[in-house]
Coordinates of C-alpha atoms and ligand atoms in Angstrom, one line a residue:
M23 CA -104.7 -19.9 -67.0
N24 CA -105.0 -19.7 -63.2
I25 CA -103.8 -16.3 -61.8
G26 CA -103.4 -16.0 -58.1
F27 CA -103.0 -13.0 -55.8
L28 CA -101.2 -13.5 -52.5
G29 CA -102.7 -10.6 -50.6
F30 CA -105.8 -8.9 -52.0
G31 CA -105.5 -5.3 -51.0
A32 CA -105.5 -2.1 -53.0
M33 CA -102.9 -3.2 -55.6
A34 CA -104.2 -6.7 -56.2
Q35 CA -107.8 -5.4 -56.6
A36 CA -106.6 -2.8 -59.1
M37 CA -104.8 -5.5 -61.1
S38 CA -107.7 -7.9 -61.0
C39 CA -109.9 -5.0 -62.4
G40 CA -107.3 -4.4 -65.1
L41 CA -107.4 -8.1 -66.0
Q42 CA -111.2 -8.1 -66.6
R43 CA -111.0 -7.3 -70.3
K44 CA -108.5 -10.1 -70.9
R45 CA -110.7 -12.4 -68.8
E46 CA -113.7 -11.7 -71.0
E47 CA -111.6 -13.0 -73.9
G48 CA -111.6 -16.3 -72.0
G49 CA -109.1 -18.6 -70.4
L50 CA -108.2 -16.6 -67.3
I51 CA -109.4 -17.7 -63.8
L52 CA -108.5 -15.4 -60.9
G53 CA -108.0 -16.5 -57.3
A54 CA -106.7 -14.8 -54.1
S55 CA -105.8 -15.3 -50.5
A56 CA -105.5 -12.9 -47.6
R57 CA -105.4 -12.9 -43.8
D58 CA -108.9 -11.9 -43.1
A59 CA -111.3 -14.4 -44.8
A60 CA -114.4 -12.2 -44.4
K61 CA -112.7 -9.2 -45.9
L62 CA -111.3 -11.3 -48.7
Q63 CA -114.8 -12.6 -49.5
K64 CA -116.2 -9.1 -49.5
Y65 CA -113.7 -7.7 -52.0
A66 CA -113.1 -10.8 -54.2
Q67 CA -116.7 -11.8 -54.8
P68 CA -117.8 -8.6 -56.7
L69 CA -114.7 -9.0 -58.9
G70 CA -115.4 -12.7 -59.7
V71 CA -112.2 -13.7 -57.9
R72 CA -112.2 -17.1 -56.2
P73 CA -111.2 -16.8 -52.5
F74 CA -108.7 -19.4 -51.1
E75 CA -108.6 -20.3 -47.5
T76 CA -104.8 -20.6 -47.3
N77 CA -101.8 -19.1 -49.1
R78 CA -100.5 -22.7 -49.7
E79 CA -103.7 -23.8 -51.5
L80 CA -103.5 -20.7 -53.7
A81 CA -99.8 -21.4 -54.4
K82 CA -100.6 -25.0 -55.5
W83 CA -103.3 -23.8 -57.8
A84 CA -101.8 -20.7 -59.6
Q85 CA -99.7 -20.8 -62.7
V86 CA -98.9 -17.2 -62.2
L87 CA -98.7 -16.0 -58.6
F88 CA -98.7 -12.3 -57.9
L89 CA -97.1 -11.4 -54.6
C90 CA -99.2 -8.5 -53.4
V91 CA -98.5 -8.2 -49.6
K92 CA -96.7 -5.3 -47.9
P93 CA -92.9 -5.5 -48.3
H94 CA -92.3 -6.4 -44.7
Q95 CA -94.6 -9.4 -45.1
V96 CA -92.8 -10.9 -48.1
A97 CA -90.2 -13.1 -46.4
A98 CA -92.7 -14.8 -44.1
I99 CA -95.1 -15.5 -47.0
L100 CA -92.4 -16.9 -49.3
Q101 CA -91.3 -19.2 -46.4
E102 CA -94.8 -20.3 -45.9
I103 CA -95.5 -21.3 -49.5
R104 CA -92.0 -22.7 -50.1
G105 CA -92.3 -26.4 -51.3
H106 CA -96.1 -25.9 -51.9
Q107 CA -95.9 -24.1 -55.2
R108 CA -97.1 -25.4 -58.5
R109 CA -94.3 -26.5 -60.7
D110 CA -93.3 -24.1 -63.5
Q111 CA -95.0 -21.3 -61.7
L112 CA -94.2 -17.7 -62.5
L113 CA -94.0 -15.6 -59.4
I114 CA -94.5 -11.9 -60.0
S115 CA -93.6 -9.7 -57.0
V116 CA -95.0 -6.2 -56.9
A117 CA -93.6 -5.5 -53.4
A118 CA -91.9 -2.1 -53.6
G119 CA -88.2 -2.1 -52.6
I120 CA -87.9 -5.9 -52.3
S121 CA -85.0 -6.8 -54.6
L122 CA -84.8 -9.9 -56.9
D123 CA -81.9 -11.1 -54.7
D124 CA -84.1 -10.9 -51.6
L125 CA -86.9 -12.7 -53.4
M126 CA -84.6 -15.4 -54.8
A127 CA -83.2 -16.0 -51.3
H128 CA -86.6 -17.2 -50.1
C129 CA -87.5 -19.3 -53.2
E130 CA -86.5 -22.8 -54.3
E131 CA -83.6 -23.2 -56.7
G132 CA -84.7 -22.5 -60.3
A133 CA -87.7 -20.5 -59.3
Q134 CA -89.2 -18.4 -62.1
V135 CA -89.4 -14.9 -60.6
L136 CA -90.1 -11.5 -62.1
R137 CA -90.2 -8.2 -60.2
A138 CA -92.9 -5.7 -61.3
L139 CA -94.0 -2.2 -60.3
P140 CA -97.5 -1.4 -61.4
N141 CA -99.2 1.9 -60.6
T142 CA -102.8 2.6 -59.6
P143 CA -104.1 3.4 -63.1
V144 CA -103.8 -0.3 -63.8
R145 CA -107.3 -0.4 -62.4
V146 CA -108.6 1.1 -65.6
G147 CA -106.1 -0.5 -68.0
A148 CA -104.1 2.7 -68.2
G149 CA -101.2 1.7 -65.9
M150 CA -97.5 2.1 -66.4
T151 CA -95.8 -1.1 -65.2
L152 CA -92.1 -1.5 -64.9
Y153 CA -90.5 -5.0 -64.6
S154 CA -87.1 -6.7 -64.2
P155 CA -86.8 -10.5 -64.9
G156 CA -85.1 -12.6 -62.2
P157 CA -82.0 -14.6 -62.8
G158 CA -82.6 -17.7 -64.8
L159 CA -86.1 -16.6 -65.9
K160 CA -86.9 -18.6 -69.0
A161 CA -87.7 -16.5 -72.2
Q162 CA -91.1 -18.0 -72.6
M163 CA -92.0 -17.3 -68.9
A164 CA -90.7 -13.7 -69.3
E165 CA -92.9 -13.3 -72.4
M166 CA -95.9 -14.7 -70.5
G167 CA -95.3 -12.2 -67.6
R168 CA -94.8 -9.3 -70.0
E169 CA -98.0 -10.1 -71.8
L170 CA -100.0 -10.3 -68.6
L171 CA -98.6 -7.0 -67.3
A172 CA -99.4 -5.5 -70.7
S173 CA -103.1 -6.1 -70.0
F174 CA -102.9 -3.4 -67.3
G175 CA -101.6 -0.7 -69.8
L176 CA -98.1 0.2 -70.8
V177 CA -95.2 -2.0 -69.8
E178 CA -91.5 -1.4 -69.8
R179 CA -88.5 -3.6 -68.9
I180 CA -86.0 -1.8 -66.7
E181 CA -82.6 -2.6 -65.1
E182 CA -83.3 -3.4 -61.5
E183 CA -80.9 -0.8 -60.2
K184 CA -83.1 1.9 -61.8
M185 CA -86.2 0.5 -60.3
A186 CA -86.2 2.9 -57.2
A187 CA -85.9 6.0 -59.3
A188 CA -88.2 5.0 -62.2
G189 CA -90.6 3.3 -59.8
S190 CA -90.9 6.6 -57.8
L191 CA -91.7 8.4 -61.1
T192 CA -94.5 5.9 -62.1
G193 CA -95.7 4.9 -58.6
C194 CA -95.8 8.3 -56.8
T195 CA -96.8 10.6 -59.6
P196 CA -100.5 9.4 -59.7
A197 CA -100.7 11.1 -56.2
F198 CA -98.7 14.2 -57.5
F199 CA -100.9 14.5 -60.5
C200 CA -104.1 14.2 -58.4
M201 CA -102.8 17.0 -56.2
V202 CA -102.3 19.1 -59.4
L203 CA -105.8 18.3 -60.7
D204 CA -107.4 19.2 -57.3
A205 CA -105.5 22.5 -57.2
L206 CA -106.4 23.4 -60.8
A207 CA -110.0 22.6 -60.1
D208 CA -109.9 24.8 -57.0
G209 CA -108.8 27.7 -59.2
A210 CA -111.6 27.1 -61.7
V211 CA -114.1 26.8 -58.9
H212 CA -112.9 30.1 -57.6
Q213 CA -113.6 31.5 -61.0
G214 CA -117.2 30.1 -61.1
V215 CA -116.9 26.7 -62.7
S216 CA -118.7 23.9 -60.8
R217 CA -116.5 21.4 -59.0
E218 CA -117.7 18.4 -61.0
A219 CA -117.0 20.2 -64.3
A220 CA -113.7 21.6 -63.2
L221 CA -112.4 18.2 -62.2
R222 CA -113.6 16.5 -65.4
L223 CA -112.2 19.3 -67.7
A224 CA -108.8 19.3 -65.8
A225 CA -108.5 15.5 -65.9
A226 CA -109.4 15.4 -69.6
S227 CA -106.9 18.1 -70.4
M228 CA -104.2 16.3 -68.4
K229 CA -105.0 13.0 -70.2
G230 CA -105.0 14.6 -73.6
T231 CA -101.6 16.4 -73.0
A232 CA -100.1 13.1 -71.8
E233 CA -101.3 11.3 -74.9
L234 CA -100.0 14.2 -77.1
C235 CA -96.5 13.7 -75.5
L236 CA -96.6 9.9 -75.9
I237 CA -97.9 9.9 -79.5
T238 CA -96.0 12.8 -81.0
K239 CA -92.8 12.1 -78.8
D240 CA -92.3 15.9 -79.0
H241 CA -90.5 17.4 -76.0
P242 CA -92.9 19.0 -73.5
A243 CA -91.2 22.3 -74.0
V244 CA -92.2 22.2 -77.7
L245 CA -95.8 21.4 -76.8
K246 CA -95.8 24.2 -74.2
D247 CA -94.5 26.7 -76.7
Q248 CA -97.3 25.8 -79.1
V249 CA -99.9 27.1 -76.7
T250 CA -98.0 30.1 -75.5
S251 CA -98.6 33.2 -77.6
P252 CA -96.9 36.6 -77.0
K253 CA -98.6 38.6 -74.3
G254 CA -101.2 35.9 -74.1
T255 CA -103.0 34.2 -71.2
T256 CA -100.9 31.0 -71.0
I257 CA -97.6 32.9 -70.6
E258 CA -99.2 34.9 -67.8
G259 CA -100.1 31.6 -66.0
L260 CA -96.6 30.1 -66.7
R261 CA -94.9 33.2 -65.3
T262 CA -96.9 32.7 -62.1
L263 CA -96.0 29.0 -61.9
E264 CA -92.3 29.8 -62.3
R265 CA -92.5 32.6 -59.7
Q266 CA -94.1 30.1 -57.3
G267 CA -91.4 27.5 -57.9
L268 CA -93.5 24.7 -59.6
R269 CA -90.5 23.1 -61.4
S270 CA -88.4 23.0 -58.3
A271 CA -91.2 21.8 -56.1
L272 CA -91.9 18.8 -58.5
M273 CA -88.2 18.0 -58.9
E274 CA -87.6 18.0 -55.2
A275 CA -90.7 15.9 -54.5
L276 CA -89.6 13.2 -56.9
I277 CA -86.1 13.2 -55.4
A278 CA -87.5 13.0 -51.9
S279 CA -89.7 10.0 -52.9
C280 CA -86.6 8.2 -54.5
V281 CA -84.5 8.8 -51.4
K282 CA -87.3 7.4 -49.2
T283 CA -87.7 4.4 -51.5
R284 CA -84.0 3.6 -51.1
S285 CA -84.0 4.1 -47.3
Ligands
NAP327 N1 -100.5 0.9 -53.9 C1 -99.6 1.1 -54.9 O1 -99.7 2.1 -55.6 C2 -98.5 0.2 -55.2 C3 -97.8 0.3 -56.3 C4 -96.8 -0.6 -56.6 C5 -96.5 -1.6 -55.8 N2 -97.3 -1.7 -54.6 C6 -97.0 -2.9 -53.7 O2 -98.1 -3.7 -53.6 C7 -98.1 -4.4 -52.4 C8 -99.4 -4.3 -51.8 O3 -99.7 -3.0 -51.5 P1 -101.2 -2.6 -51.2 O4 -101.3 -1.1 -51.3 O5 -102.2 -3.4 -52.1 O6 -101.4 -3.1 -49.7 P2 -102.7 -3.4 -48.9 O7 -103.9 -2.8 -49.5 O8 -102.4 -3.2 -47.4 O9 -102.9 -5.0 -49.1 C9 -102.1 -6.0 -48.5 C10 -102.7 -7.3 -48.6 O10 -101.9 -8.3 -48.0 C11 -102.7 -9.2 -47.3 N3 -101.9 -9.9 -46.3 C12 -101.2 -9.5 -45.2 N4 -100.7 -10.5 -44.5 C13 -100.9 -11.6 -45.2 C14 -100.6 -13.0 -45.1 N5 -99.9 -13.4 -44.0 N6 -101.1 -13.8 -46.0 C15 -101.9 -13.4 -47.0 N7 -102.2 -12.1 -47.2 C16 -101.7 -11.2 -46.3 C17 -103.7 -8.3 -46.6 O11 -104.8 -9.0 -46.1 P3 -105.6 -8.6 -44.9 O12 -106.3 -7.3 -45.3 O13 -106.6 -9.7 -44.7 O14 -104.7 -8.4 -43.7 C18 -104.1 -7.4 -47.8 O15 -105.0 -8.0 -48.6 C19 -97.0 -3.7 -51.5 O16 -95.9 -4.6 -51.4 C20 -96.6 -2.5 -52.3 O17 -95.3 -2.1 -52.2 C21 -98.3 -0.9 -54.3

């Protein structure tokens, strides 16, 4: 199957890395187009992605076309490739904030469109990708899209009107969690742990806790209580976090990201 990336920046590169394992199984060929040919060559070549000279050539070639340009560039690109796309092509837009209605308005009638929101852990196959099928998307196309997105990690269908809120939760939190990791590592460095070890241990603990939540489906409060003994060290730390307003800071940060997404 020919998979094309219209735009080959951070997100397209992360997704093409995420597709490596599926590619090793055979049957996937990746291609990409961008504005700057030299830059495209530089990033595409090491990933085994075939560079295309024009967006139209890529659109003619790809069975699945990922739209990976910045949101303000979407309309112009869709106009440019209109009438030059392969028949029965599945177009997957990852442009944040661009609705299915906006996308459909620039596509030919009957276009097979799916809107997706991956996050940066797709690079290592640990992404959380949300998607909403466009109007008239055939079941077999939707399944093909879902399968492809599943090669980046977890995938979940979501009603489009919830995309801004849920997308902020999955798209912005990698940055929030990195800030948490960095801060925790600072604390450990202050107490004599090397920076390298502190980051590794903090990240592994975060990953393990996240997996514990996903696998057991226990509420985080239950898991928290399991490591909180009376008069112990954990409750001392939790008290400090509450005093410093951690919960409120995180809640407000997420709400601020959602509001910005909608504006
Ligand atoms: N980063 C994330 O965490 C994330 C998460 C979910 C969704 N997204 C979405 O992913 C999309 C891409 O984001 P990004 O972070 O990957 O942006 P980026 O790194 O700036 O990449 C944008 C790409 O678009 C290319 N481009 C610009 N104009 C073009 C044109 N006329 N024809 C062909 N290619 C063109 C750029 O090529 P040149 O460099 O040659 O100009 C570049 O390769 C955005 O819509 C964003 O909302 C991002």
